[in-house]
Coordinates of C-alpha atoms and ligand atoms in Angstrom, one line a residue:
Chain G
M1 CA 0.0 0.0 0.0
I2 CA 1.0 3.6 -0.6
L3 CA 0.1 5.9 2.3
V4 CA -0.3 9.7 1.9
F5 CA -0.2 11.9 5.0
C6 CA -2.9 14.5 4.3
E7 CA -3.2 17.9 6.0
T8 CA -6.5 19.6 6.5
K9 CA -7.3 23.2 7.0
D10 CA -10.7 24.7 7.9
G11 CA -12.3 21.2 7.5
K12 CA -10.9 20.7 3.9
I13 CA -7.9 18.8 2.6
R14 CA -5.1 21.2 1.7
K15 CA -4.4 21.3 -2.0
P16 CA -0.8 20.2 -1.9
S17 CA -2.0 17.1 0.0
L18 CA -4.6 16.4 -2.7
E19 CA -1.9 16.7 -5.3
A20 CA 0.2 14.1 -3.4
L21 CA -2.9 11.9 -3.2
C22 CA -3.5 12.0 -6.9
E23 CA 0.1 11.3 -7.8
A24 CA 0.0 8.4 -5.3
R25 CA -3.2 7.0 -7.0
R26 CA -1.4 7.1 -10.3
L27 CA 1.6 5.2 -8.9
A28 CA -0.6 2.7 -7.0
D29 CA -2.6 2.0 -10.2
G30 CA 0.7 1.3 -12.1
A31 CA 2.0 -1.0 -9.5
G32 CA -1.3 -2.7 -8.5
K33 CA -1.2 -1.3 -5.0
G34 CA -3.8 0.1 -2.7
L35 CA -3.9 3.7 -1.6
G36 CA -4.5 5.0 1.9
A37 CA -5.0 8.6 3.0
L38 CA -3.8 9.3 6.5
F39 CA -5.3 12.0 8.8
V40 CA -3.8 12.9 12.1
G41 CA -5.2 15.4 14.5
A42 CA -7.9 16.2 17.1
D43 CA -10.4 16.8 14.4
T44 CA -10.2 15.2 11.0
T45 CA -13.3 16.7 9.5
G46 CA -12.9 16.8 5.7
A47 CA -11.1 13.4 5.5
G48 CA -14.0 11.9 3.6
E49 CA -13.0 14.1 0.6
A50 CA -10.0 11.8 0.1
A51 CA -12.3 9.1 -1.4
Q52 CA -13.0 11.5 -4.3
Y53 CA -9.3 11.7 -5.0
G54 CA -8.6 8.0 -5.0
A55 CA -8.3 6.7 -1.5
D56 CA -9.2 3.1 -1.1
V57 CA -8.9 3.5 2.7
I58 CA -9.1 6.6 4.9
V59 CA -7.0 6.1 8.0
K60 CA -7.7 8.3 11.0
I61 CA -5.6 8.9 14.1
E62 CA -7.6 11.2 16.3
A63 CA -6.9 12.4 19.8
P64 CA -7.1 15.7 21.8
S65 CA -3.3 15.4 22.3
L66 CA -2.9 15.9 18.6
A67 CA -4.7 19.2 18.5
A68 CA -1.5 21.1 18.4
Y69 CA 1.2 20.0 16.0
S70 CA 4.3 18.4 17.4
S71 CA 7.0 16.9 15.3
D72 CA 7.6 13.9 17.5
G73 CA 3.9 13.3 18.2
Y74 CA 2.9 13.4 14.6
A75 CA 6.0 11.3 13.6
T76 CA 5.0 8.6 16.0
A77 CA 1.4 8.6 14.7
I78 CA 2.5 8.5 11.1
A79 CA 5.2 5.8 11.5
D80 CA 2.7 3.7 13.5
A81 CA 0.2 4.0 10.6
V82 CA 2.9 3.0 8.1
K83 CA 3.6 -0.1 10.1
A84 CA 0.0 -1.0 10.9
K85 CA -1.0 -0.8 7.2
G86 CA 2.2 -2.4 6.0
A87 CA 2.7 0.5 3.6
T88 CA 5.9 0.4 1.5
A89 CA 5.7 4.1 0.4
L90 CA 4.7 7.2 2.3
L91 CA 4.1 10.5 0.6
A92 CA 3.4 13.9 2.1
A93 CA 3.2 17.4 0.6
A94 CA 6.4 19.4 0.9
T95 CA 4.7 22.0 3.0
S96 CA 6.1 23.4 6.2
C97 CA 4.5 20.5 8.1
G98 CA 5.4 17.8 5.6
R99 CA 9.0 18.9 5.5
D100 CA 9.1 18.9 9.3
V101 CA 7.6 15.5 10.0
A102 CA 8.4 13.3 7.0
P103 CA 12.2 13.2 7.5
R104 CA 11.6 12.3 11.2
V105 CA 9.3 9.5 10.1
A106 CA 11.9 8.3 7.5
A107 CA 14.6 8.1 10.2
R108 CA 12.2 6.3 12.6
L109 CA 11.5 3.7 9.9
G110 CA 15.0 3.5 8.5
A111 CA 13.6 4.5 5.2
G112 CA 15.2 6.4 2.4
Y113 CA 13.9 9.9 1.9
A114 CA 13.6 12.3 -1.0
S115 CA 12.4 15.8 -0.4
D116 CA 10.4 18.2 -2.5
V117 CA 10.2 15.9 -5.5
T118 CA 8.9 17.0 -8.9
G119 CA 8.6 13.6 -10.4
L120 CA 7.8 10.1 -9.2
S121 CA 7.7 6.7 -10.7
M122 CA 7.7 3.1 -9.5
V123 CA 10.6 1.0 -10.6
E124 CA 10.5 -2.7 -9.6
G125 CA 8.0 -2.0 -6.8
R126 CA 10.0 0.9 -5.3
L127 CA 9.7 4.6 -5.7
Q128 CA 12.1 6.6 -7.8
A129 CA 12.1 10.3 -7.4
V130 CA 13.2 13.3 -9.5
R131 CA 14.2 16.3 -7.6
P132 CA 15.8 19.7 -8.4
V133 CA 19.2 20.1 -6.8
Y134 CA 21.8 22.9 -6.8
A135 CA 19.0 25.4 -6.7
G136 CA 17.3 24.0 -9.8
K137 CA 20.5 24.1 -11.8
A138 CA 20.3 20.3 -12.1
F139 CA 17.9 17.5 -11.5
A140 CA 18.8 14.3 -9.6
T141 CA 17.0 11.0 -10.0
T142 CA 17.0 9.3 -6.6
G143 CA 16.7 5.6 -6.2
F144 CA 15.8 4.0 -2.9
E145 CA 17.7 1.1 -1.3
T146 CA 15.2 0.5 1.6
P147 CA 12.0 -1.6 1.7
V148 CA 10.0 1.5 2.8
Q149 CA 10.4 4.8 0.9
V150 CA 9.4 8.3 2.0
A151 CA 9.0 11.4 -0.2
T152 CA 7.5 14.9 -0.1
T153 CA 6.0 16.3 -3.2
R154 CA 6.5 19.9 -4.3
P155 CA 3.2 21.9 -4.4
N156 CA 1.7 22.9 -7.8
I157 CA 3.6 20.2 -9.7
F158 CA 1.3 17.2 -9.7
A159 CA -2.1 17.5 -11.3
L160 CA -5.4 17.1 -9.5
A161 CA -7.5 14.4 -11.0
P162 CA -10.7 13.3 -9.2
C163 CA -11.0 9.5 -9.1
P164 CA -13.7 8.2 -6.8
K165 CA -12.9 5.1 -4.7
A166 CA -14.4 3.3 -1.7
G167 CA -12.7 5.4 1.0
A168 CA -13.5 2.9 3.8
V169 CA -12.8 4.6 7.1
E170 CA -10.5 3.0 9.6
T171 CA -9.3 4.3 13.0
L172 CA -5.9 3.6 14.5
P173 CA -4.9 4.3 18.1
A174 CA -3.2 7.6 18.9
P175 CA 0.2 7.9 20.5
A176 CA 0.2 8.8 24.2
G177 CA 0.8 12.5 24.9
G178 CA 3.8 14.0 26.6
F179 CA 5.5 15.2 23.4
L180 CA 8.9 16.7 23.3
A181 CA 8.0 20.0 21.5
V182 CA 4.6 21.3 20.7
V183 CA 3.3 24.3 18.7
K184 CA 1.8 26.8 21.2
E185 CA 0.7 29.6 19.0
I186 CA 0.2 30.5 15.4
L187 CA 1.2 34.0 14.5
T188 CA -0.8 35.1 11.5
K189 CA 0.7 37.7 9.3
G190 CA -2.5 39.6 8.5
A191 CA -5.8 38.4 7.0
G192 CA -5.9 36.8 3.6
H193 CA -2.2 36.1 3.6
V194 CA -1.7 33.0 1.4
D195 CA 1.3 30.8 0.9
I196 CA 2.9 31.8 -2.4
A197 CA 4.2 28.2 -2.7
E198 CA 0.6 27.1 -3.5
A199 CA -0.3 30.1 -5.7
D200 CA -1.1 29.6 -9.4
V201 CA -0.4 33.1 -10.4
I202 CA 2.4 35.2 -8.8
V203 CA 3.2 38.8 -9.4
A204 CA 6.6 39.5 -8.0
G205 CA 8.4 42.8 -7.4
G206 CA 12.1 43.5 -7.0
R207 CA 14.3 46.4 -6.2
G208 CA 12.9 48.1 -9.2
M209 CA 9.7 48.7 -7.2
K210 CA 11.6 51.5 -5.4
D211 CA 9.4 51.4 -2.3
G212 CA 7.2 49.0 -0.4
A213 CA 4.2 51.3 -0.8
N214 CA 4.5 50.7 -4.6
F215 CA 3.6 47.1 -4.1
G216 CA 0.0 48.3 -4.1
I217 CA 0.1 48.3 -8.0
L218 CA 1.3 44.6 -7.9
E219 CA -1.6 43.8 -5.5
E220 CA -4.0 45.2 -7.9
L221 CA -2.6 43.3 -10.9
A222 CA -2.5 40.1 -8.8
G223 CA -6.1 40.7 -7.7
A224 CA -7.2 41.1 -11.3
L225 CA -5.4 37.8 -12.3
G226 CA -6.5 35.9 -9.2
G227 CA -2.9 35.7 -7.9
V228 CA -0.7 36.7 -5.0
V229 CA 2.3 39.0 -4.6
G230 CA 5.9 37.8 -4.1
A231 CA 9.2 39.6 -3.9
S232 CA 13.0 39.3 -4.6
R233 CA 15.4 39.3 -1.7
A234 CA 16.6 42.8 -2.6
A235 CA 13.1 44.0 -2.1
V236 CA 12.7 42.2 1.2
D237 CA 16.0 43.3 2.5
A238 CA 15.5 46.9 1.5
G239 CA 13.6 47.6 4.7
W240 CA 10.2 48.2 2.9
G241 CA 8.4 46.2 5.5
L242 CA 7.9 43.1 3.3
P243 CA 8.0 39.8 5.3
H244 CA 10.5 37.2 4.5
S245 CA 7.7 34.7 3.8
M246 CA 7.1 36.7 0.5
Q247 CA 10.7 36.1 -0.6
I248 CA 11.2 33.9 -3.6
G249 CA 14.5 32.2 -4.3
Q250 CA 17.3 30.1 -2.9
T251 CA 17.0 31.5 0.6
G252 CA 13.2 32.1 0.2
K253 CA 10.4 30.1 -1.2
V254 CA 10.5 27.8 -4.2
V255 CA 7.4 28.4 -6.3
S256 CA 5.9 26.6 -9.3
P257 CA 3.0 28.7 -10.5
T258 CA 1.4 28.5 -13.9
L259 CA 2.2 32.2 -14.4
Y260 CA 5.0 34.2 -12.9
I261 CA 5.3 38.0 -13.6
A262 CA 8.6 39.5 -12.5
C263 CA 8.5 43.2 -12.2
G264 CA 11.7 45.1 -11.7
I265 CA 13.6 41.9 -10.9
S266 CA 17.0 41.5 -12.6
G267 CA 17.0 37.7 -12.5
A268 CA 20.0 36.9 -10.3
I269 CA 20.8 33.2 -10.1
Q270 CA 19.6 33.0 -6.5
H271 CA 16.2 34.4 -7.4
V272 CA 15.9 32.2 -10.5
A273 CA 16.5 29.2 -8.1
G274 CA 13.1 29.9 -6.6
M275 CA 11.0 30.5 -9.7
S276 CA 12.6 28.6 -12.7
G277 CA 9.9 26.0 -12.3
S278 CA 7.2 28.4 -13.3
K279 CA 5.3 27.3 -16.4
V280 CA 5.0 30.7 -18.1
I281 CA 7.4 33.6 -17.1
V282 CA 6.7 37.2 -17.9
A283 CA 9.5 39.8 -17.3
I284 CA 8.9 43.5 -17.0
N285 CA 12.2 45.3 -16.8
K286 CA 13.5 48.6 -18.3
D287 CA 16.9 47.1 -18.9
P288 CA 16.8 45.0 -22.1
E289 CA 20.0 43.2 -21.0
A290 CA 18.5 42.0 -17.6
P291 CA 19.3 38.3 -17.3
I292 CA 15.6 37.6 -16.4
F293 CA 14.8 38.0 -20.2
K294 CA 16.8 34.9 -20.9
L295 CA 14.3 33.0 -18.9
A296 CA 11.1 34.8 -19.8
T297 CA 8.5 33.4 -22.1
Y298 CA 7.3 36.9 -22.7
G299 CA 9.5 40.0 -22.1
I300 CA 8.3 43.6 -21.8
V301 CA 11.1 46.1 -22.0
G302 CA 9.7 49.1 -20.3
D303 CA 9.0 51.0 -17.1
L304 CA 7.0 48.8 -14.8
F305 CA 5.2 51.9 -13.4
E306 CA 3.6 52.4 -16.8
V307 CA 3.2 48.8 -17.8
V308 CA 1.8 47.2 -14.6
P309 CA -1.3 49.6 -14.4
E310 CA -2.0 49.0 -18.1
L311 CA -1.8 45.3 -17.5
T312 CA -4.3 45.6 -14.6
K313 CA -6.6 47.6 -16.8
A314 CA -6.4 45.0 -19.6
A315 CA -6.8 42.1 -17.2
K316 CA -9.9 43.6 -15.6
A317 CA -11.4 44.2 -19.1
L318 CA -10.6 40.5 -19.9
G319 CA -12.3 39.4 -16.7
K320 CA -15.6 40.9 -17.8
Chain V
M1 CA 26.0 24.4 28.3
K2 CA 27.4 22.4 25.4
I3 CA 26.4 23.2 21.9
L4 CA 27.1 21.2 18.7
V5 CA 26.9 23.0 15.4
A6 CA 26.9 20.8 12.3
L7 CA 28.3 22.5 9.2
K8 CA 28.2 21.4 5.6
Q9 CA 30.6 22.3 2.8
V10 CA 28.7 23.1 -0.4
P11 CA 29.4 24.6 -3.8
D12 CA 29.2 28.4 -3.9
T13 CA 25.8 29.7 -5.0
E14 CA 27.2 31.2 -8.2
T15 CA 28.9 27.9 -9.2
K16 CA 28.1 26.7 -12.7
I17 CA 26.9 23.1 -12.4
R18 CA 28.5 20.5 -14.6
V19 CA 27.7 16.8 -14.5
A20 CA 30.7 14.5 -14.1
A21 CA 31.5 11.7 -16.6
D22 CA 29.7 9.1 -14.5
G23 CA 26.4 10.9 -15.2
K24 CA 25.4 11.0 -11.6
S25 CA 27.7 13.3 -9.7
L26 CA 28.9 16.9 -9.7
D27 CA 32.0 17.7 -11.7
A28 CA 33.9 19.3 -8.9
G29 CA 36.5 20.8 -11.3
D30 CA 36.1 24.5 -10.9
V31 CA 33.8 24.5 -7.9
K32 CA 34.5 27.0 -5.1
W33 CA 33.4 25.5 -1.7
I34 CA 31.8 27.5 1.0
T35 CA 29.9 26.9 4.3
S36 CA 26.3 26.3 3.5
P37 CA 24.7 29.8 4.1
Y38 CA 22.0 28.5 6.5
D39 CA 24.7 26.8 8.6
E40 CA 26.2 30.3 9.2
Y41 CA 23.1 31.3 11.0
A42 CA 23.3 28.1 13.1
L43 CA 27.0 28.9 14.0
E44 CA 26.2 32.5 14.7
E45 CA 23.5 31.5 17.2
A46 CA 25.8 29.2 18.9
L47 CA 28.5 31.9 19.2
R48 CA 26.0 34.3 20.7
L49 CA 24.9 31.7 23.3
K50 CA 28.6 31.2 24.1
E51 CA 28.9 35.0 24.7
S52 CA 25.7 35.4 26.7
A53 CA 25.4 32.1 28.5
A54 CA 29.0 30.7 28.6
A55 CA 28.3 27.9 26.3
E56 CA 31.0 25.7 24.8
V57 CA 30.7 25.4 21.0
T58 CA 31.9 22.4 19.0
A59 CA 31.7 22.6 15.2
V60 CA 31.4 19.3 13.3
S61 CA 31.4 18.4 9.7
V62 CA 30.9 15.1 8.0
G63 CA 33.0 14.8 4.9
G64 CA 36.5 14.6 3.4
D65 CA 39.7 16.5 4.1
K66 CA 38.6 19.6 2.2
A67 CA 35.8 20.2 4.8
K68 CA 38.6 21.2 7.1
D69 CA 38.4 24.7 5.5
I70 CA 35.0 25.4 6.8
L71 CA 35.9 24.0 10.2
R72 CA 39.0 26.2 10.3
N73 CA 36.7 29.1 9.5
A74 CA 34.3 28.1 12.4
L75 CA 37.3 28.2 14.7
A76 CA 38.3 31.6 13.4
L77 CA 34.8 32.8 14.2
G78 CA 34.9 31.6 17.7
A79 CA 34.1 27.9 18.0
D80 CA 36.0 26.2 20.8
Q81 CA 36.7 23.0 19.0
A82 CA 36.2 21.5 15.6
V83 CA 35.8 17.9 14.6
L84 CA 35.9 16.3 11.1
V85 CA 34.0 13.1 11.0
K86 CA 35.6 11.4 8.0
S87 CA 33.1 9.9 5.6
A88 CA 32.7 9.3 1.9
E89 CA 30.1 11.5 0.2
T90 CA 27.1 9.3 -0.5
G91 CA 24.5 11.9 -1.2
D92 CA 22.2 10.2 1.3
P93 CA 21.0 12.5 4.1
L94 CA 20.0 9.6 6.3
A95 CA 23.6 8.4 6.2
V96 CA 24.8 11.8 7.2
A97 CA 22.2 12.0 10.1
R98 CA 23.3 8.5 11.3
T99 CA 27.0 9.5 11.2
L100 CA 26.2 12.7 13.1
A101 CA 24.0 10.8 15.6
A102 CA 26.8 8.3 16.3
F103 CA 29.2 11.2 16.9
A104 CA 26.8 13.2 19.2
Q105 CA 25.5 10.2 21.2
D106 CA 26.5 10.3 24.8
K107 CA 28.5 13.5 24.5
G108 CA 26.0 15.5 26.5
F109 CA 25.1 18.3 24.1
D110 CA 22.3 20.5 25.3
L111 CA 21.6 22.0 21.9
I112 CA 22.4 20.8 18.4
L113 CA 22.2 23.5 15.7
L114 CA 22.2 23.1 11.9
G115 CA 21.1 25.0 8.9
N116 CA 17.5 24.2 7.8
K117 CA 18.9 22.9 4.6
G118 CA 22.2 22.4 2.9
F119 CA 22.6 24.4 -0.3
G120 CA 22.9 22.1 -3.3
G121 CA 21.3 18.9 -2.0
D122 CA 18.4 21.0 -0.7
N123 CA 17.1 18.0 1.2
A124 CA 16.2 20.0 4.4
C125 CA 16.1 16.8 6.4
V126 CA 19.3 16.1 8.3
G127 CA 18.1 18.1 11.4
P128 CA 14.8 16.3 11.9
M129 CA 16.4 12.9 11.1
L130 CA 19.1 13.6 13.7
A131 CA 16.5 14.6 16.3
E132 CA 14.7 11.4 15.7
L133 CA 17.8 9.2 15.8
L134 CA 18.8 10.8 19.1
G135 CA 15.2 10.9 20.5
L136 CA 15.3 14.6 20.9
A137 CA 12.8 17.5 20.4
Q138 CA 13.2 19.4 17.2
A139 CA 12.5 22.9 16.0
N140 CA 12.9 23.4 12.3
V141 CA 13.3 26.6 10.2
V142 CA 13.7 28.7 13.2
T143 CA 13.8 32.5 13.1
K144 CA 13.9 33.1 16.9
L145 CA 15.2 31.1 19.7
E146 CA 15.0 31.5 23.5
L147 CA 16.5 29.1 26.1
S148 CA 15.6 28.7 29.7
E149 CA 16.2 26.0 32.3
G150 CA 15.8 22.7 30.4
R151 CA 13.4 24.3 27.9
F152 CA 13.4 26.2 24.7
K153 CA 10.9 28.5 22.9
A154 CA 11.3 29.0 19.2
E155 CA 9.5 30.8 16.4
R156 CA 9.5 28.9 13.1
E157 CA 8.4 29.7 9.6
G158 CA 5.2 28.1 8.6
D159 CA 3.7 28.2 5.0
A160 CA 2.0 31.6 5.3
D161 CA 2.4 32.4 9.0
S162 CA 4.8 31.6 11.8
E163 CA 4.5 29.2 14.7
V164 CA 5.7 29.5 18.3
L165 CA 6.7 26.1 19.7
E166 CA 8.0 25.1 23.1
G167 CA 9.9 22.0 24.0
S168 CA 12.5 20.4 26.2
L169 CA 16.3 20.5 26.0
P170 CA 18.3 18.9 24.7
A171 CA 17.0 19.7 21.3
V172 CA 17.9 19.9 17.6
V173 CA 17.2 23.3 16.1
T174 CA 17.6 24.2 12.4
A175 CA 18.3 27.8 11.5
Q176 CA 16.5 30.0 9.0
R177 CA 17.5 33.4 7.6
G178 CA 16.3 36.1 10.1
L179 CA 17.5 34.2 13.2
N180 CA 20.5 36.6 13.4
E181 CA 23.2 38.4 11.3
P182 CA 26.3 36.2 11.0
R183 CA 29.6 37.8 11.8
Y184 CA 32.8 37.9 9.7
A185 CA 36.1 36.4 10.9
N186 CA 38.7 39.0 12.0
L187 CA 42.4 38.7 11.7
K188 CA 42.9 37.9 15.4
G189 CA 40.4 35.0 15.1
I190 CA 42.0 33.8 11.8
M191 CA 45.5 33.8 13.4
A192 CA 44.2 32.0 16.5
A193 CA 42.4 29.4 14.4
K194 CA 45.7 28.5 12.7
K195 CA 47.1 27.3 16.0
K196 CA 44.1 25.1 16.9
T197 CA 43.9 21.5 15.8
I198 CA 40.9 20.0 14.0
E199 CA 40.2 16.6 15.5
E200 CA 39.6 13.8 13.1
V201 CA 37.5 10.8 13.7
E202 CA 36.4 7.9 11.4
G203 CA 32.7 8.0 10.7
A204 CA 30.8 4.8 11.3
A205 CA 30.2 2.7 8.2
V206 CA 26.6 3.3 7.0
T207 CA 24.9 1.9 4.0
P208 CA 23.1 4.6 2.0
A209 CA 19.3 4.4 2.0
V210 CA 19.1 6.4 -1.2
T211 CA 21.4 6.7 -4.2
T212 CA 21.6 9.1 -7.1
V213 CA 20.8 7.2 -10.3
T214 CA 21.4 10.2 -12.6
L215 CA 22.2 13.9 -12.4
A216 CA 21.1 15.9 -15.4
L217 CA 20.9 19.5 -16.4
P218 CA 17.4 21.0 -16.8
P219 CA 16.1 21.3 -20.3
S220 CA 16.8 24.8 -21.6
R221 CA 13.8 27.1 -21.8
P222 CA 12.8 28.0 -25.4
E223 CA 13.8 31.5 -26.5
G224 CA 11.3 34.0 -25.2
R225 CA 9.4 36.7 -27.1
K226 CA 9.9 40.5 -26.6
L227 CA 6.7 42.5 -26.9
E228 CA 6.7 45.8 -28.9
G229 CA 5.0 49.1 -28.6
D230 CA 4.1 51.5 -25.8
A231 CA 2.9 50.3 -22.4
A232 CA -0.7 49.9 -23.4
A233 CA 0.1 48.0 -26.6
Q234 CA 2.5 45.7 -24.7
A235 CA -0.1 45.1 -22.1
A236 CA -2.8 44.2 -24.6
A237 CA -0.4 42.0 -26.6
L238 CA 0.7 40.2 -23.4
L239 CA -2.8 39.5 -22.2
G240 CA -3.7 38.2 -25.7
L241 CA -0.7 35.8 -25.7
L242 CA -1.3 34.6 -22.2
R243 CA -4.9 33.8 -23.1
D244 CA -4.6 32.4 -26.6
E245 CA -1.0 31.1 -27.0
A246 CA 0.1 30.1 -23.5
K247 CA -3.5 29.4 -22.4
V248 CA -2.9 30.3 -18.8
L249 CA -5.7 32.8 -18.3
Ligands
LIG401 C1 23.6 33.3 -0.5 C2 22.6 34.2 -1.3 C3 21.3 33.9 -1.3 C4 20.4 34.7 -2.0 N1 19.0 34.4 -2.0 C5 18.2 35.1 -2.7 C6 16.8 34.7 -2.8 O1 16.3 33.8 -2.2 N2 16.0 35.5 -3.6 C7 16.4 36.6 -4.3 O2 15.6 37.2 -5.0 N3 17.7 36.9 -4.2 C8 18.6 36.2 -3.4 N4 19.9 36.6 -3.4 C9 20.2 38.0 -3.9 C10 20.5 38.0 -5.4 O3 21.8 37.7 -5.6 C11 20.1 39.4 -5.9 O4 20.8 40.4 -5.2 C12 18.7 39.8 -5.9 O5 17.9 38.7 -6.4 C13 18.4 41.0 -6.7 O6 17.1 41.4 -6.5 P1 16.4 42.3 -7.6 O7 16.4 41.6 -8.9 O8 15.1 42.7 -7.1 O9 17.3 43.6 -7.6 P2 18.3 44.2 -8.7 O10 19.3 43.2 -9.1 O11 18.8 45.5 -8.2 O12 17.4 44.4 -10.0 C14 16.4 45.4 -10.1 C15 15.9 45.4 -11.5 O13 14.9 46.3 -11.6 C16 14.9 47.0 -12.9 N5 14.2 48.2 -12.7 C17 14.5 49.3 -12.0 N6 13.5 50.2 -12.1 C18 12.6 49.8 -13.0 C19 11.4 50.3 -13.5 N7 10.9 51.5 -13.2 N8 10.7 49.5 -14.4 C20 11.2 48.3 -14.8 N9 12.3 47.8 -14.3 C21 13.0 48.5 -13.4 C22 16.4 47.1 -13.1 O14 16.7 47.2 -14.5 C23 17.0 45.8 -12.5 O15 17.1 44.8 -13.5 C24 20.8 35.9 -2.7 C25 22.2 36.2 -2.7 C26 23.1 35.4 -2.0 C27 24.5 35.7 -2.0

């Protein structure tokens, strides 16, 4: 069996988890294996949705002690589920939670681990993973030497494909409490703040924006396109009050949107590391020699303060 | 208090990546090697604790002889001792975590600091694996750390927000940008580091759990198109192309 650790938010399965589930279904079908969706927490409302995305079995580990996330508590629950179900592969989305817990589970199980993968296949009954290395300057194919294999999948790479299955619900015992480290508080960075790693459209601004207040014009364009705003490190470091969680690049977030619009960003190698996986790249820069143009699907040589408002206008007109 | 900081030697960010003749490893020919940037935050945090709480700082690296360069640098910055755990590069993070765990076991470290990921391999997993192997609490991708008697409080980066977590010491903490501002080595430190010895120990033999089957360069992106005209014309042309050619709107 392939098991997928699924995260829920507001009573729904998070999209990166659904993507992992769909990819796991594809792998399971190819290898003639079953697929289990695993839910851990104090409240697993929303778990039923996993049946729509291919879960043969929905495994729940529910207890009040799991209300707040803890690396060791969740790792115990997940590793126990892998053993109880005799799963040979475990997938999780490469979210902050997945990246925190999956390696701990792998170490517990003595399993090989591949993180943030962008491609998966099953070779002779074992996973094989493709993952970007050297900040996307190369791709490594990872083979596993262990009977159990663990991998996290990069958000926005694997397609969603509904595929209804039985989704029989099963409950497993929860680990006893007394965990080593527990999340006590979530600090929200303002309402409506979304994770850029999950966004389908990103409008990013760099040093060319001149000031944090000017990011308003990017917000408007992002709004018209149904996207979110990101930034280069130069913009984040400039003291314009932009949070580090907006930063895209080698020391920021890695994003894989369908559409990436870089405004006043030169395209330094460390920035490219975070966005080279975008499907379509648009660059708006007044310097025709800016390296970002080497990457751009469509390049606009011009002043972003003239071009961006025109784009917003045109996008709004298109929306109607 | 005893602190262990694990450092990794990685190719400089600007390095042009070439695949070696074996088709699965990095051609190390012209590579310039540096301390993985996230590890610099881990080391800086350890040095600040040394200054404020009289901690003793041990820097460790798993690797070959050339990793002595980054250990020497750690000594120059203020680490009390440096240890090279000799081990062949397997590209398997679990093997590295096991090697580190074997080294750290029973040495009484109160805190183990690492970068949240090593540049290059980008696995972001040695910290949590090490925590698990040693049965310790973990705090990953940390931007703020406070220690008290037997406990820690950390702020870590979530997907869209940040989280405050509390746990028991000893613990494994992985550093994120924002935790601090790493210092530079000064001449006095560099001279002092030259006189210190880097201890060398043989790493335990570990069989890799994963192997690299192939390493390949990404397919090059097709030549892009530059749009002509004034801002309004460029905007109209772009929206048309995004809708009709790229089909992303
Ligand atoms: C270890 C390390 C890690 C790093 N990690 C990251 C990272 O994660 N993310 C990241 O982004 N960077 C990172 N960097 C920094 C990176 O090297 C660059 O400095 C940074 O990406 C530059 O940001 P920028 O393109 O916004 O600014 P600049 O390079 O200054 O470019 C600004 C661009 O704006 C254009 N411009 C100016 N005004 C206008 C206008 N009115 N209209 C149109 N165009 C205009 C200019 O022509 C120029 O091309 C890292 C560096 C190091 C050493």
